[in-house]
mmCIF file of C-alpha atoms and ligand atoms in Angstrom:
data_model
loop_
_atom_site.group_PDB
_atom_site.id
_atom_site.type_symbol
_atom_site.label_atom_id
_atom_site.label_comp_id
_atom_site.label_asym_id
_atom_site.label_seq_id
_atom_site.Cartn_x
_atom_site.Cartn_y
_atom_site.Cartn_z
ATOM 1 C CA MET O 34 92.526 20.885 -105.753
ATOM 2 C CA THR O 35 91.191 19.523 -102.441
ATOM 3 C CA ILE O 36 87.908 21.321 -102.046
ATOM 4 C CA GLU O 37 87.555 20.038 -98.457
ATOM 5 C CA ALA O 38 90.514 22.200 -97.448
ATOM 6 C CA LYS O 39 88.857 25.262 -98.881
ATOM 7 C CA LEU O 40 85.572 24.965 -97.038
ATOM 8 C CA SER O 41 84.685 27.439 -94.279
ATOM 9 C CA GLU O 42 84.262 26.407 -90.706
ATOM 10 C CA ARG O 43 80.531 27.061 -91.173
ATOM 11 C CA THR O 44 80.227 24.743 -94.170
ATOM 12 C CA LYS O 45 81.543 21.844 -92.171
ATOM 13 C CA TYR O 46 78.427 22.093 -90.004
ATOM 14 C CA MET O 47 76.184 21.635 -93.009
ATOM 15 C CA GLN O 48 74.848 18.168 -93.545
ATOM 16 C CA ALA O 49 72.800 16.752 -96.371
ATOM 17 C CA ASN O 50 69.270 16.713 -95.072
ATOM 18 C CA ALA O 51 68.688 12.995 -94.405
ATOM 19 C CA LEU O 52 65.081 13.173 -95.512
ATOM 20 C CA ARG O 53 66.043 14.716 -98.860
ATOM 21 C CA GLU O 54 68.467 11.783 -99.341
ATOM 22 C CA ILE O 55 65.604 9.326 -98.641
ATOM 23 C CA LEU O 56 63.342 11.138 -101.000
ATOM 24 C CA LYS O 57 65.931 10.904 -103.741
ATOM 25 C CA VAL O 58 66.094 7.082 -103.335
ATOM 26 C CA VAL O 59 62.317 6.834 -103.247
ATOM 27 C CA ALA O 60 61.931 8.945 -106.364
ATOM 28 C CA GLN O 61 64.290 6.729 -108.351
ATOM 29 C CA GLU O 62 62.348 3.573 -107.715
ATOM 30 C CA ASN O 63 58.859 2.731 -108.757
ATOM 31 C CA ILE O 64 57.286 2.708 -105.314
ATOM 32 C CA ILE O 65 54.374 4.146 -103.461
ATOM 33 C CA SER O 66 55.830 6.849 -101.293
ATOM 34 C CA LEU O 67 54.331 7.969 -97.992
ATOM 35 C CA ALA O 68 57.698 9.536 -97.311
ATOM 36 C CA GLY O 69 57.378 12.874 -99.102
ATOM 37 C CA GLY O 70 55.983 16.052 -97.691
ATOM 38 C CA ASN O 71 54.764 17.619 -100.905
ATOM 39 C CA PRO O 72 51.245 19.007 -101.383
ATOM 40 C CA ALA O 73 49.207 16.880 -103.820
ATOM 41 C CA PRO O 74 49.792 18.151 -107.370
ATOM 42 C CA GLU O 75 46.001 18.062 -107.917
ATOM 43 C CA SER O 76 45.666 20.667 -105.105
ATOM 44 C CA PHE O 77 47.329 23.320 -107.347
ATOM 45 C CA PRO O 78 44.729 25.527 -109.078
ATOM 46 C CA LEU O 79 46.432 25.502 -112.470
ATOM 47 C CA GLU O 80 43.778 27.328 -114.432
ATOM 48 C CA LEU O 81 43.440 29.952 -111.758
ATOM 49 C CA ILE O 82 47.240 30.499 -111.638
ATOM 50 C CA ARG O 83 47.222 30.861 -115.422
ATOM 51 C CA GLN O 84 44.515 33.554 -115.082
ATOM 52 C CA LEU O 85 46.250 35.292 -112.195
ATOM 53 C CA SER O 86 49.524 35.408 -114.076
ATOM 54 C CA SER O 87 47.819 37.270 -116.849
ATOM 55 C CA ASP O 88 45.903 39.529 -114.419
ATOM 56 C CA ALA O 89 49.196 40.293 -112.592
ATOM 57 C CA LEU O 90 50.707 41.625 -115.808
ATOM 58 C CA ASP O 91 47.571 43.606 -116.640
ATOM 59 C CA LYS O 92 47.327 45.080 -113.162
ATOM 60 C CA PHE O 93 50.965 45.631 -112.133
ATOM 61 C CA GLY O 94 52.684 45.803 -115.535
ATOM 62 C CA ALA O 95 56.495 45.923 -115.415
ATOM 63 C CA GLY O 96 56.183 46.306 -111.581
ATOM 64 C CA ALA O 97 55.532 42.571 -111.389
ATOM 65 C CA LEU O 98 58.864 41.854 -113.041
ATOM 66 C CA GLN O 99 61.086 44.587 -111.643
ATOM 67 C CA TYR O 100 63.523 44.506 -108.768
ATOM 68 C CA ASP O 101 61.586 45.418 -105.657
ATOM 69 C CA LYS O 102 61.990 46.326 -101.978
ATOM 70 C CA THR O 103 63.413 43.597 -99.705
ATOM 71 C CA GLU O 104 60.384 43.898 -97.351
ATOM 72 C CA GLY O 105 58.125 42.514 -100.090
ATOM 73 C CA PHE O 106 55.789 43.514 -102.984
ATOM 74 C CA GLU O 107 53.526 46.148 -101.493
ATOM 75 C CA PRO O 108 50.152 44.786 -102.798
ATOM 76 C CA LEU O 109 51.010 41.423 -101.208
ATOM 77 C CA ARG O 110 51.921 43.055 -97.927
ATOM 78 C CA GLU O 111 48.675 44.965 -97.983
ATOM 79 C CA ALA O 112 46.707 41.819 -98.649
ATOM 80 C CA LEU O 113 48.449 40.137 -95.702
ATOM 81 C CA PHE O 114 47.573 43.066 -93.436
ATOM 82 C CA ASP O 115 43.949 41.864 -93.849
ATOM 83 C CA TYR O 116 44.512 38.106 -94.088
ATOM 84 C CA LEU O 117 46.891 37.503 -91.159
ATOM 85 C CA PRO O 118 44.701 39.127 -88.479
ATOM 86 C CA GLU O 119 41.862 36.832 -89.650
ATOM 87 C CA GLN O 120 44.239 33.958 -88.821
ATOM 88 C CA GLY O 121 44.742 35.365 -85.325
ATOM 89 C CA VAL O 122 48.134 36.989 -85.947
ATOM 90 C CA VAL O 123 48.465 40.356 -84.247
ATOM 91 C CA ASN O 124 50.653 43.465 -84.716
ATOM 92 C CA VAL O 125 50.778 43.003 -88.499
ATOM 93 C CA ASN O 126 52.035 46.258 -90.029
ATOM 94 C CA ARG O 127 54.737 47.726 -92.257
ATOM 95 C CA GLN O 128 57.375 47.525 -89.536
ATOM 96 C CA THR O 129 56.731 43.914 -88.590
ATOM 97 C CA LEU O 130 55.709 42.057 -91.781
ATOM 98 C CA SER O 131 58.087 41.025 -94.497
ATOM 99 C CA ILE O 132 58.033 38.541 -97.374
ATOM 100 C CA PHE O 133 60.607 35.769 -97.767
ATOM 101 C CA SER O 134 61.532 33.193 -100.348
ATOM 102 C CA GLY O 135 59.492 30.376 -98.800
ATOM 103 C CA SER O 136 59.294 29.982 -95.059
ATOM 104 C CA GLN O 137 62.441 27.826 -95.307
ATOM 105 C CA SER O 138 64.464 30.979 -95.915
ATOM 106 C CA ILE O 139 62.952 32.540 -92.759
ATOM 107 C CA LEU O 140 64.563 29.718 -90.737
ATOM 108 C CA ASP O 141 67.914 30.428 -92.364
ATOM 109 C CA ILE O 142 67.705 34.232 -91.915
ATOM 110 C CA VAL O 143 66.590 33.905 -88.297
ATOM 111 C CA GLY O 144 69.555 31.630 -87.672
ATOM 112 C CA LYS O 145 71.884 34.119 -89.434
ATOM 113 C CA VAL O 146 70.613 37.116 -87.451
ATOM 114 C CA LEU O 147 70.351 35.501 -83.982
ATOM 115 C CA VAL O 148 72.769 32.647 -83.639
ATOM 116 C CA SER O 149 76.446 32.872 -82.767
ATOM 117 C CA PRO O 150 78.471 29.603 -82.476
ATOM 118 C CA GLY O 151 77.497 27.842 -79.300
ATOM 119 C CA ASP O 152 74.217 29.655 -78.732
ATOM 120 C CA LYS O 153 71.414 27.427 -77.604
ATOM 121 C CA ILE O 154 68.187 26.734 -79.473
ATOM 122 C CA ALA O 155 65.425 24.932 -77.526
ATOM 123 C CA ILE O 156 63.628 22.583 -79.843
ATOM 124 C CA GLU O 157 60.885 20.032 -79.440
ATOM 125 C CA ALA O 158 61.880 16.499 -80.215
ATOM 126 C CA PRO O 159 61.075 15.228 -82.847
ATOM 127 C CA SER O 160 61.051 18.276 -85.084
ATOM 128 C CA TYR O 161 61.235 19.480 -88.669
ATOM 129 C CA VAL O 162 64.615 18.341 -89.965
ATOM 130 C CA GLY O 163 64.717 21.189 -92.515
ATOM 131 C CA ALA O 164 64.958 23.614 -89.603
ATOM 132 C CA ILE O 165 67.973 21.788 -88.183
ATOM 133 C CA SER O 166 69.611 21.982 -91.662
ATOM 134 C CA ALA O 167 68.865 25.705 -91.735
ATOM 135 C CA PHE O 168 70.271 26.424 -88.237
ATOM 136 C CA ASN O 169 73.336 24.101 -88.316
ATOM 137 C CA PRO O 170 75.655 26.390 -90.322
ATOM 138 C CA TYR O 171 75.336 29.002 -87.547
ATOM 139 C CA GLN O 172 76.696 26.373 -85.161
ATOM 140 C CA PRO O 173 74.127 26.393 -82.352
ATOM 141 C CA THR O 174 73.763 23.685 -79.756
ATOM 142 C CA TYR O 175 70.331 22.240 -79.358
ATOM 143 C CA VAL O 176 68.503 21.669 -76.119
ATOM 144 C CA SER O 177 65.699 19.163 -76.481
ATOM 145 C CA VAL O 178 62.270 19.900 -74.958
ATOM 146 C CA ALA O 179 60.029 16.949 -74.070
ATOM 147 C CA THR O 180 56.736 16.497 -75.818
ATOM 148 C CA ASP O 181 53.649 14.303 -75.368
ATOM 149 C CA ASP O 182 50.530 13.658 -77.427
ATOM 150 C CA ASP O 183 49.615 17.356 -77.096
ATOM 151 C CA GLY O 184 52.948 18.641 -78.259
ATOM 152 C CA VAL O 185 55.498 20.472 -76.239
ATOM 153 C CA ILE O 186 55.128 20.183 -72.410
ATOM 154 C CA PRO O 187 55.175 23.669 -70.841
ATOM 155 C CA GLU O 188 56.727 22.362 -67.580
ATOM 156 C CA ALA O 189 59.563 20.793 -69.606
ATOM 157 C CA LEU O 190 60.019 24.041 -71.489
ATOM 158 C CA GLU O 191 60.199 25.976 -68.208
ATOM 159 C CA ALA O 192 62.783 23.554 -66.829
ATOM 160 C CA VAL O 193 64.950 24.173 -69.949
ATOM 161 C CA LEU O 194 64.529 27.934 -69.730
ATOM 162 C CA LYS O 195 65.537 27.855 -66.063
ATOM 163 C CA GLN O 196 68.618 25.781 -66.701
ATOM 164 C CA HIS O 197 69.918 27.217 -69.956
ATOM 165 C CA THR O 198 70.371 30.619 -71.605
ATOM 166 C CA ILE O 199 68.292 30.017 -74.698
ATOM 167 C CA LYS O 200 68.664 32.191 -77.793
ATOM 168 C CA PHE O 201 65.290 31.167 -79.129
ATOM 169 C CA VAL O 202 62.744 28.392 -78.917
ATOM 170 C CA TYR O 203 61.691 26.735 -82.162
ATOM 171 C CA LEU O 204 58.184 25.238 -82.195
ATOM 172 C CA LEU O 205 55.536 24.072 -84.681
ATOM 173 C CA PRO O 206 52.411 24.308 -82.540
ATOM 174 C CA THR O 207 49.892 23.397 -85.233
ATOM 175 C CA PHE O 208 49.838 20.022 -87.094
ATOM 176 C CA GLN O 209 53.499 19.583 -86.418
ATOM 177 C CA ASN O 210 55.908 18.169 -88.925
ATOM 178 C CA PRO O 211 56.588 15.260 -88.315
ATOM 179 C CA THR O 212 54.018 14.270 -85.718
ATOM 180 C CA GLY O 213 50.769 15.978 -86.803
ATOM 181 C CA ARG O 214 50.231 17.010 -83.181
ATOM 182 C CA THR O 215 48.630 20.305 -82.191
ATOM 183 C CA LEU O 216 49.312 22.250 -79.035
ATOM 184 C CA PRO O 217 46.050 22.945 -77.104
ATOM 185 C CA LEU O 218 44.945 26.491 -76.267
ATOM 186 C CA GLU O 219 45.883 26.335 -72.650
ATOM 187 C CA ARG O 220 49.425 25.262 -73.437
ATOM 188 C CA ARG O 221 49.736 28.023 -76.038
ATOM 189 C CA LYS O 222 48.945 30.554 -73.320
ATOM 190 C CA GLN O 223 51.396 28.853 -70.909
ATOM 191 C CA VAL O 224 54.157 28.920 -73.481
ATOM 192 C CA ALA O 225 53.451 32.616 -74.206
ATOM 193 C CA ALA O 226 53.661 33.415 -70.481
ATOM 194 C CA LEU O 227 56.985 31.571 -70.245
ATOM 195 C CA LEU O 228 58.375 33.554 -73.178
ATOM 196 C CA GLU O 229 57.495 36.716 -71.398
ATOM 197 C CA ASN O 230 58.611 35.629 -67.941
ATOM 198 C CA TYR O 231 62.006 34.388 -69.209
ATOM 199 C CA ASP O 232 62.257 37.116 -71.872
ATOM 200 C CA VAL O 233 63.018 34.611 -74.575
ATOM 201 C CA LEU O 234 62.099 34.603 -78.278
ATOM 202 C CA LEU O 235 60.027 31.944 -80.027
ATOM 203 C CA LEU O 236 60.238 31.113 -83.716
ATOM 204 C CA GLU O 237 56.681 29.857 -84.395
ATOM 205 C CA ASP O 238 56.775 27.942 -87.657
ATOM 206 C CA ASP O 239 53.189 27.699 -88.892
ATOM 207 C CA PRO O 240 52.996 26.352 -92.443
ATOM 208 C CA TYR O 241 49.954 24.076 -91.933
ATOM 209 C CA ASN O 242 47.438 26.050 -89.863
ATOM 210 C CA ALA O 243 44.990 26.560 -92.753
ATOM 211 C CA LEU O 244 44.830 22.827 -93.447
ATOM 212 C CA ARG O 245 42.381 21.905 -90.694
ATOM 213 C CA TYR O 246 40.075 18.940 -91.371
ATOM 214 C CA SER O 247 38.412 18.655 -87.922
ATOM 215 C CA GLY O 248 38.313 20.342 -84.532
ATOM 216 C CA GLU O 249 38.443 23.983 -83.575
ATOM 217 C CA THR O 250 40.784 26.612 -85.055
ATOM 218 C CA LEU O 251 43.354 27.772 -82.553
ATOM 219 C CA PRO O 252 45.134 31.113 -82.363
ATOM 220 C CA PRO O 253 48.936 31.203 -82.855
ATOM 221 C CA ILE O 254 51.101 31.624 -79.753
ATOM 222 C CA GLN O 255 52.165 34.921 -81.369
ATOM 223 C CA GLN O 256 48.746 36.380 -80.411
ATOM 224 C CA TYR O 257 49.577 36.024 -76.698
ATOM 225 C CA ALA O 258 53.175 37.302 -76.763
ATOM 226 C CA PRO O 259 53.735 39.324 -79.975
ATOM 227 C CA ASP O 260 56.867 41.045 -78.616
ATOM 228 C CA HIS O 261 58.527 37.644 -78.139
ATOM 229 C CA VAL O 262 57.434 35.740 -81.209
ATOM 230 C CA ILE O 263 58.730 35.531 -84.808
ATOM 231 C CA TYR O 264 55.689 34.148 -86.669
ATOM 232 C CA SER O 265 56.441 32.346 -89.901
ATOM 233 C CA GLY O 266 53.882 31.312 -92.589
ATOM 234 C CA THR O 267 53.820 30.308 -96.242
ATOM 235 C CA PHE O 268 51.762 30.047 -99.430
ATOM 236 C CA SER O 269 53.308 26.640 -100.110
ATOM 237 C CA LYS O 270 50.444 24.615 -98.680
ATOM 238 C CA ILE O 271 47.552 26.882 -99.627
ATOM 239 C CA LEU O 272 48.582 27.791 -103.175
ATOM 240 C CA ALA O 273 51.774 26.215 -104.547
ATOM 241 C CA PRO O 274 55.269 25.677 -103.072
ATOM 242 C CA GLY O 275 56.963 26.397 -106.416
ATOM 243 C CA LEU O 276 56.116 30.062 -106.050
ATOM 244 C CA ARG O 277 58.357 30.146 -102.955
ATOM 245 C CA ILE O 278 56.413 32.777 -101.000
ATOM 246 C CA GLY O 279 56.734 32.872 -97.217
ATOM 247 C CA PHE O 280 55.892 35.673 -94.792
ATOM 248 C CA CYS O 281 57.115 36.654 -91.365
ATOM 249 C CA VAL O 282 55.739 38.872 -88.595
ATOM 250 C CA ALA O 283 58.383 39.744 -86.024
ATOM 251 C CA PRO O 284 58.897 42.451 -83.354
ATOM 252 C CA ALA O 285 59.770 45.593 -85.356
ATOM 253 C CA ALA O 286 63.386 45.957 -84.176
ATOM 254 C CA LEU O 287 64.109 42.369 -85.108
ATOM 255 C CA ALA O 288 62.103 42.497 -88.416
ATOM 256 C CA ARG O 289 64.478 45.299 -89.492
ATOM 257 C CA TRP O 290 67.497 43.007 -88.969
ATOM 258 C CA LEU O 291 65.800 40.165 -90.872
ATOM 259 C CA VAL O 292 65.289 42.459 -93.852
ATOM 260 C CA ILE O 293 68.903 43.707 -93.682
ATOM 261 C CA ALA O 294 70.127 40.074 -93.694
ATOM 262 C CA LYS O 295 67.827 39.227 -96.569
ATOM 263 C CA GLN O 296 69.185 42.175 -98.624
ATOM 264 C CA GLY O 297 72.580 40.504 -98.733
ATOM 265 C CA SER O 298 71.114 37.139 -99.312
ATOM 266 C CA ASP O 299 68.743 37.501 -102.297
ATOM 267 C CA LEU O 300 67.742 41.187 -102.509
ATOM 268 C CA HIS O 301 64.073 40.271 -102.464
ATOM 269 C CA THR O 302 61.606 37.467 -103.072
ATOM 270 C CA GLN O 303 60.548 37.029 -106.722
ATOM 271 C CA SER O 304 58.084 39.780 -107.575
ATOM 272 C CA PHE O 305 55.919 37.880 -110.040
ATOM 273 C CA GLY O 306 55.053 35.114 -107.597
ATOM 274 C CA GLN O 307 54.225 37.751 -104.977
ATOM 275 C CA ALA O 308 51.951 39.497 -107.466
ATOM 276 C CA ILE O 309 50.117 36.211 -108.086
ATOM 277 C CA ALA O 310 49.831 35.569 -104.317
ATOM 278 C CA ALA O 311 48.485 39.105 -103.804
ATOM 279 C CA LEU O 312 45.728 38.588 -106.362
ATOM 280 C CA TYR O 313 44.975 35.164 -104.924
ATOM 281 C CA LEU O 314 44.158 36.805 -101.564
ATOM 282 C CA THR O 315 42.504 40.006 -102.736
ATOM 283 C CA GLY O 316 40.379 38.226 -105.344
ATOM 284 C CA GLY O 317 38.927 35.956 -102.667
ATOM 285 C CA TYR O 318 40.278 32.861 -104.415
ATOM 286 C CA LEU O 319 41.825 31.387 -101.271
ATOM 287 C CA ARG O 320 38.352 31.358 -99.751
ATOM 288 C CA THR O 321 36.989 29.335 -102.651
ATOM 289 C CA HIS O 322 39.992 27.093 -103.277
ATOM 290 C CA LEU O 323 40.965 26.183 -99.734
ATOM 291 C CA PRO O 324 37.787 24.094 -99.074
ATOM 292 C CA TYR O 325 38.711 22.026 -102.120
ATOM 293 C CA ILE O 326 42.187 21.247 -100.709
ATOM 294 C CA ILE O 327 40.765 20.552 -97.255
ATOM 295 C CA ASN O 328 38.168 18.194 -98.615
ATOM 296 C CA LEU O 329 40.772 16.291 -100.666
ATOM 297 C CA TYR O 330 43.163 15.907 -97.758
ATOM 298 C CA ARG O 331 40.436 15.108 -95.205
ATOM 299 C CA GLN O 332 39.389 12.114 -97.286
ATOM 300 C CA ARG O 333 42.994 10.969 -97.546
ATOM 301 C CA ARG O 334 43.596 11.343 -93.830
ATOM 302 C CA ASP O 335 40.414 9.475 -92.977
ATOM 303 C CA ALA O 336 41.225 6.654 -95.419
ATOM 304 C CA MET O 337 44.675 6.164 -93.944
ATOM 305 C CA LEU O 338 43.363 6.246 -90.378
ATOM 306 C CA ALA O 339 40.743 3.651 -91.246
ATOM 307 C CA THR O 340 43.312 1.330 -92.870
ATOM 308 C CA LEU O 341 45.688 1.671 -89.948
ATOM 309 C CA GLU O 342 42.844 0.845 -87.574
ATOM 310 C CA ALA O 343 41.874 -2.189 -89.598
ATOM 311 C CA HIS O 344 45.341 -3.657 -90.320
ATOM 312 C CA MET O 345 48.135 -2.584 -87.991
ATOM 313 C CA PRO O 346 49.162 -5.241 -85.459
ATOM 314 C CA ASN O 347 48.917 -4.695 -81.716
ATOM 315 C CA GLY O 348 51.670 -2.551 -80.233
ATOM 316 C CA PHE O 349 51.445 0.191 -82.837
ATOM 317 C CA GLN O 350 49.959 3.567 -82.007
ATOM 318 C CA TRP O 351 49.471 6.602 -84.162
ATOM 319 C CA VAL O 352 48.486 10.270 -83.872
ATOM 320 C CA ARG O 353 45.076 11.197 -85.307
ATOM 321 C CA PRO O 354 45.932 14.584 -86.722
ATOM 322 C CA GLU O 355 43.242 17.272 -87.036
ATOM 323 C CA GLY O 356 45.037 18.752 -90.024
ATOM 324 C CA GLY O 357 48.314 19.120 -91.852
ATOM 325 C CA MET O 358 49.978 16.484 -93.929
ATOM 326 C CA PHE O 359 51.574 13.900 -91.593
ATOM 327 C CA LEU O 360 50.676 11.098 -89.290
ATOM 328 C CA TRP O 361 53.186 9.796 -86.709
ATOM 329 C CA MET O 362 53.245 6.152 -85.812
ATOM 330 C CA THR O 363 55.093 4.535 -82.898
ATOM 331 C CA GLY O 364 55.808 0.800 -82.894
ATOM 332 C CA PRO O 365 56.502 -1.393 -79.861
ATOM 333 C CA ILE O 366 59.722 -0.695 -77.957
ATOM 334 C CA GLY O 367 62.604 -2.560 -79.626
ATOM 335 C CA LEU O 368 61.124 -2.140 -83.122
ATOM 336 C CA ASP O 369 63.713 -0.882 -85.620
ATOM 337 C CA ALA O 370 61.666 1.316 -88.003
ATOM 338 C CA GLU O 371 64.659 1.591 -90.301
ATOM 339 C CA SER O 372 64.686 -2.184 -90.943
ATOM 340 C CA LEU O 373 60.948 -2.067 -91.373
ATOM 341 C CA TYR O 374 61.506 0.709 -93.922
ATOM 342 C CA GLN O 375 64.080 -1.360 -95.818
ATOM 343 C CA GLU O 376 61.700 -4.349 -95.959
ATOM 344 C CA CYS O 377 58.878 -2.124 -97.141
ATOM 345 C CA ILE O 378 61.029 -0.546 -99.852
ATOM 346 C CA LYS O 379 61.645 -4.076 -101.246
ATOM 347 C CA ARG O 380 57.868 -4.417 -101.483
ATOM 348 C CA GLY O 381 57.474 -1.035 -103.192
ATOM 349 C CA VAL O 382 56.333 1.146 -100.237
ATOM 350 C CA ALA O 383 58.244 3.993 -98.558
ATOM 351 C CA PHE O 384 57.824 6.094 -95.442
ATOM 352 C CA VAL O 385 60.211 8.100 -93.263
ATOM 353 C CA PRO O 386 61.846 6.293 -90.347
ATOM 354 C CA GLY O 387 61.191 8.733 -87.483
ATOM 355 C CA LYS O 388 64.727 8.689 -86.124
ATOM 356 C CA TYR O 389 65.674 11.173 -88.910
ATOM 357 C CA CYS O 390 63.408 13.747 -87.262
ATOM 358 C CA TYR O 391 65.465 13.782 -84.050
ATOM 359 C CA PHE O 392 68.738 15.646 -83.741
ATOM 360 C CA ASP O 393 70.013 13.234 -81.038
ATOM 361 C CA ALA O 394 71.269 9.936 -82.398
ATOM 362 C CA GLY O 395 69.653 6.740 -81.020
ATOM 363 C CA VAL O 396 66.227 8.314 -80.289
ATOM 364 C CA GLY O 397 62.892 7.546 -81.904
ATOM 365 C CA LEU O 398 64.093 4.266 -83.452
ATOM 366 C CA GLU O 399 60.609 2.758 -83.303
ATOM 367 C CA THR O 400 58.817 5.772 -84.857
ATOM 368 C CA MET O 401 57.653 6.528 -88.417
ATOM 369 C CA ARG O 402 56.247 9.451 -90.358
ATOM 370 C CA LEU O 403 53.541 8.768 -92.918
ATOM 371 C CA ASN O 404 52.391 11.411 -95.389
ATOM 372 C CA PHE O 405 48.702 11.144 -96.232
ATOM 373 C CA THR O 406 48.264 14.052 -98.672
ATOM 374 C CA MET O 407 50.169 12.844 -101.725
ATOM 375 C CA THR O 408 48.445 9.512 -102.341
ATOM 376 C CA ALA O 409 44.867 8.679 -103.409
ATOM 377 C CA PRO O 410 43.034 6.603 -100.825
ATOM 378 C CA GLU O 411 43.082 3.370 -102.834
ATOM 379 C CA VAL O 412 46.822 3.641 -103.215
ATOM 380 C CA SER O 413 47.621 4.614 -99.613
ATOM 381 C CA THR O 414 45.392 1.741 -98.487
ATOM 382 C CA LYS O 415 47.584 -0.718 -100.345
ATOM 383 C CA ALA O 416 50.722 0.921 -98.940
ATOM 384 C CA VAL O 417 49.485 0.777 -95.345
ATOM 385 C CA GLN O 418 48.448 -2.849 -95.748
ATOM 386 C CA THR O 419 51.973 -3.632 -96.882
ATOM 387 C CA ILE O 420 53.457 -1.795 -93.872
ATOM 388 C CA ALA O 421 51.074 -3.763 -91.657
ATOM 389 C CA THR O 422 52.059 -7.118 -93.173
ATOM 390 C CA VAL O 423 55.772 -6.380 -92.859
ATOM 391 C CA ALA O 424 55.244 -5.042 -89.306
ATOM 392 C CA GLU O 425 53.445 -8.225 -88.318
ATOM 393 C CA GLN O 426 56.296 -10.390 -89.699
ATOM 394 C CA THR O 427 58.920 -8.146 -87.994
ATOM 395 C CA ILE O 428 57.236 -8.380 -84.647
ATOM 396 C CA VAL O 429 56.738 -12.128 -84.863
ATOM 397 C CA LYS O 430 60.416 -12.496 -85.825
ATOM 398 C CA ALA O 431 61.503 -10.316 -82.923
HETATM 399 C C1 PLP Q 1568 57.624 22.760 -90.703
HETATM 400 C C2 PLP Q 1568 58.032 23.327 -91.981
HETATM 401 N N1 PLP Q 1568 58.575 24.556 -91.987
HETATM 402 C C3 PLP Q 1568 58.987 25.150 -93.135
HETATM 403 C C4 PLP Q 1568 58.787 24.498 -94.348
HETATM 404 C C5 PLP Q 1568 59.295 25.151 -95.566
HETATM 405 O O1 PLP Q 1568 58.229 25.469 -96.420
HETATM 406 P P1 PLP Q 1568 58.318 26.592 -97.556
HETATM 407 O O2 PLP Q 1568 59.708 27.015 -97.664
HETATM 408 O O3 PLP Q 1568 57.835 25.901 -98.796
HETATM 409 O O4 PLP Q 1568 57.403 27.689 -97.106
HETATM 410 C C6 PLP Q 1568 58.245 23.238 -94.373
HETATM 411 C C7 PLP Q 1568 58.064 22.492 -95.670
HETATM 412 O O5 PLP Q 1568 57.483 21.469 -95.796
HETATM 413 C C8 PLP Q 1568 57.832 22.620 -93.163
HETATM 414 O O6 PLP Q 1568 57.284 21.400 -93.107
#
């Protein structure tokens, strides 16, 4: 049987996520990887999760293991009614908040509910490739919005909104993946005003906001335009990604459709993980554990920045992220980061060539994404020194 002939039109738009392919290669070989985007395993509170698993069974009994409502496990929703407003998210209530199987599934469900073939999504370039994988099967076209060191440029977004009928805008305003950039307060307000003026929706993907190592906490864009924003968050970076718990606050009429779409997709997110997440919040454990994660990652960020400063040759620039998990580096024009990557792999070091984070081919060839959370400082220092040595040779050769 030729399976290709059996595939739906939609499936033909699916592509293997290029980063996942890189990660597979990297995992097979014995190399230091700055390519991944995983939280550090030592950031997971194993003993606490063991205790909360037992507490969940004591407290919720069979309810923690039963089929449940699609909207989410009620004790977790109630805990989020308190937690999310502390993070600056507004309009959090039973009509607007629902729980999803990781925030990745929110990207898919939003695509499913909003996008017909040919609809336009405005997206900052570069962006999170996992989002493009999630949206692609719904066959959108993408309109790129220009960015600078402060993230998306409001004037560029306005030009796009004037010229195109945009179904929704997709942004990562805080510690963006892949760049680590953060949109300043003034721009958040400008973007919110544009959403209202042009009556367009924003999908605000916000997995990293709690991981701030320096600078001032900023409110989500959702706070300034709650009727136009689908706010998406996750427990993956503040507890453990294996639990697959994401949460979404959307305008009530849209939240209803997201829940209906989710019903057909997976009925509900796993109850037991939601029970653990609920106890994590209500027991005050996030408050005690988060500083540990932040301290671990801050040291790793600072170590990588110091090594870059000390060793990278002239012509390379990098973002100094105030939080999150990634650092974005740009080499001199003409640099081929993919060849640099291939040479580094031979010497046992991996990173992500930045071109994989753009949906347009031929863009971002000189860029790279480095993860700083997975590797201990002494190891990442060795890795960055290798990148610097190879970069020096590459530039001299060029
Ligand atoms: C920007 C962004 N959005 C969404 C996700 C998906 O996260 P999860 O499904 O674990 O919540 C990730 C994962 O790294 C991410 O970087």
